[in-house]
Amino acid sequence: MVEVAVLVSGSGSNLQALIDAAKAPDYPANIALVISNRPGVKALERAAQADIPHLVIDHKAFDSREAFEAVLHDTLRAHEIDLICLAGFMRVLTGGFVAKWPKRILNIHPSLLPAFKGLHVQQQALDAGVEKSGCTVHYVTEGLDDGPVLGQRQVPVLEGDNVETLSARILREEHILYPQVLREIAKALKSRS
Ligand code: GRF
């Protein structure tokens, strides 16, 4: 079994999709740990509800990104985590941290990368007037939203869309895509070990 930590900062609807998918008996990954950098978020409630170990590492308690990430790294190691899934995790990870987890960090992003990196990507898509958008799961590398793409799903951008309607349409696809990609990656990792 591939032991997975999910890193969150907010609502955790993608976390929920991963938790639900991992209940399938043949699913090759176990959601073993949930870490939030923000206290009191809904994602932590979801973890509690599913009886998954969960904790807060509040970045505001640290003087530097490196100090925050040192604790994050030690916590992941202590829980014998194989793979990290970022799911609405709103901290940028440094190159130093990423180098310690090569091809072991996945992220989900609500655009068809390489289009629209960074924040407010649905607004970026609307401003650009594109006819389709979607979501991407990719490996995390040092560059922001830049790592190799592992999977994508598309949605149309409809006349009269706003950030809310487009975000909701994309989010529905995220909940399908992330569990699918995690299944593939975990299966590949398992067959190597
Ligand atoms: C998702 O749109 C994800 O792609 C982005 O942040 C949002 C998180 O939503 N990185 P949730 O916390 O999984 O509900």
JSON list of C-alpha atoms in Angstrom, two decimals, residues 108 135-137 150-153 172-182:
[
{"chain": "A", "resi": 108, "resn": "ILE", "atom": "CA", "xyz": [-4.20, 19.69, -8.56]},
{"chain": "A", "resi": 135, "resn": "CYS", "atom": "CA", "xyz": [-8.05, 21.02, -14.35]},
{"chain": "A", "resi": 136, "resn": "THR", "atom": "CA", "xyz": [-4.60, 19.48, -14.23]},
{"chain": "A", "resi": 137, "resn": "VAL", "atom": "CA", "xyz": [-2.83, 17.07, -11.91]},
{"chain": "A", "resi": 150, "resn": "LEU", "atom": "CA", "xyz": [-0.08, 13.65, -15.23]},
{"chain": "A", "resi": 151, "resn": "GLY", "atom": "CA", "xyz": [-3.68, 14.17, -16.27]},
{"chain": "A", "resi": 152, "resn": "GLN", "atom": "CA", "xyz": [-6.23, 16.77, -17.36]},
{"chain": "A", "resi": 153, "resn": "ARG", "atom": "CA", "xyz": [-10.00, 17.10, -17.75]},
{"chain": "A", "resi": 172, "resn": "ARG", "atom": "CA", "xyz": [-16.59, 18.60, -10.36]},
{"chain": "A", "resi": 173, "resn": "GLU", "atom": "CA", "xyz": [-13.95, 17.39, -12.81]},
{"chain": "A", "resi": 174, "resn": "GLU", "atom": "CA", "xyz": [-11.17, 17.75, -10.23]},
{"chain": "A", "resi": 175, "resn": "HIS", "atom": "CA", "xyz": [-13.01, 15.28, -8.03]},
{"chain": "A", "resi": 176, "resn": "ILE", "atom": "CA", "xyz": [-12.93, 12.72, -10.85]},
{"chain": "A", "resi": 177, "resn": "LEU", "atom": "CA", "xyz": [-9.38, 13.44, -12.04]},
{"chain": "A", "resi": 178, "resn": "TYR", "atom": "CA", "xyz": [-7.42, 13.45, -8.78]},
{"chain": "A", "resi": 179, "resn": "PRO", "atom": "CA", "xyz": [-8.50, 9.98, -7.58]},
{"chain": "A", "resi": 180, "resn": "GLN", "atom": "CA", "xyz": [-7.82, 8.57, -11.08]},
{"chain": "A", "resi": 181, "resn": "VAL", "atom": "CA", "xyz": [-4.31, 10.00, -11.27]},
{"chain": "A", "resi": 182, "resn": "LEU", "atom": "CA", "xyz": [-3.47, 9.00, -7.70]}
]
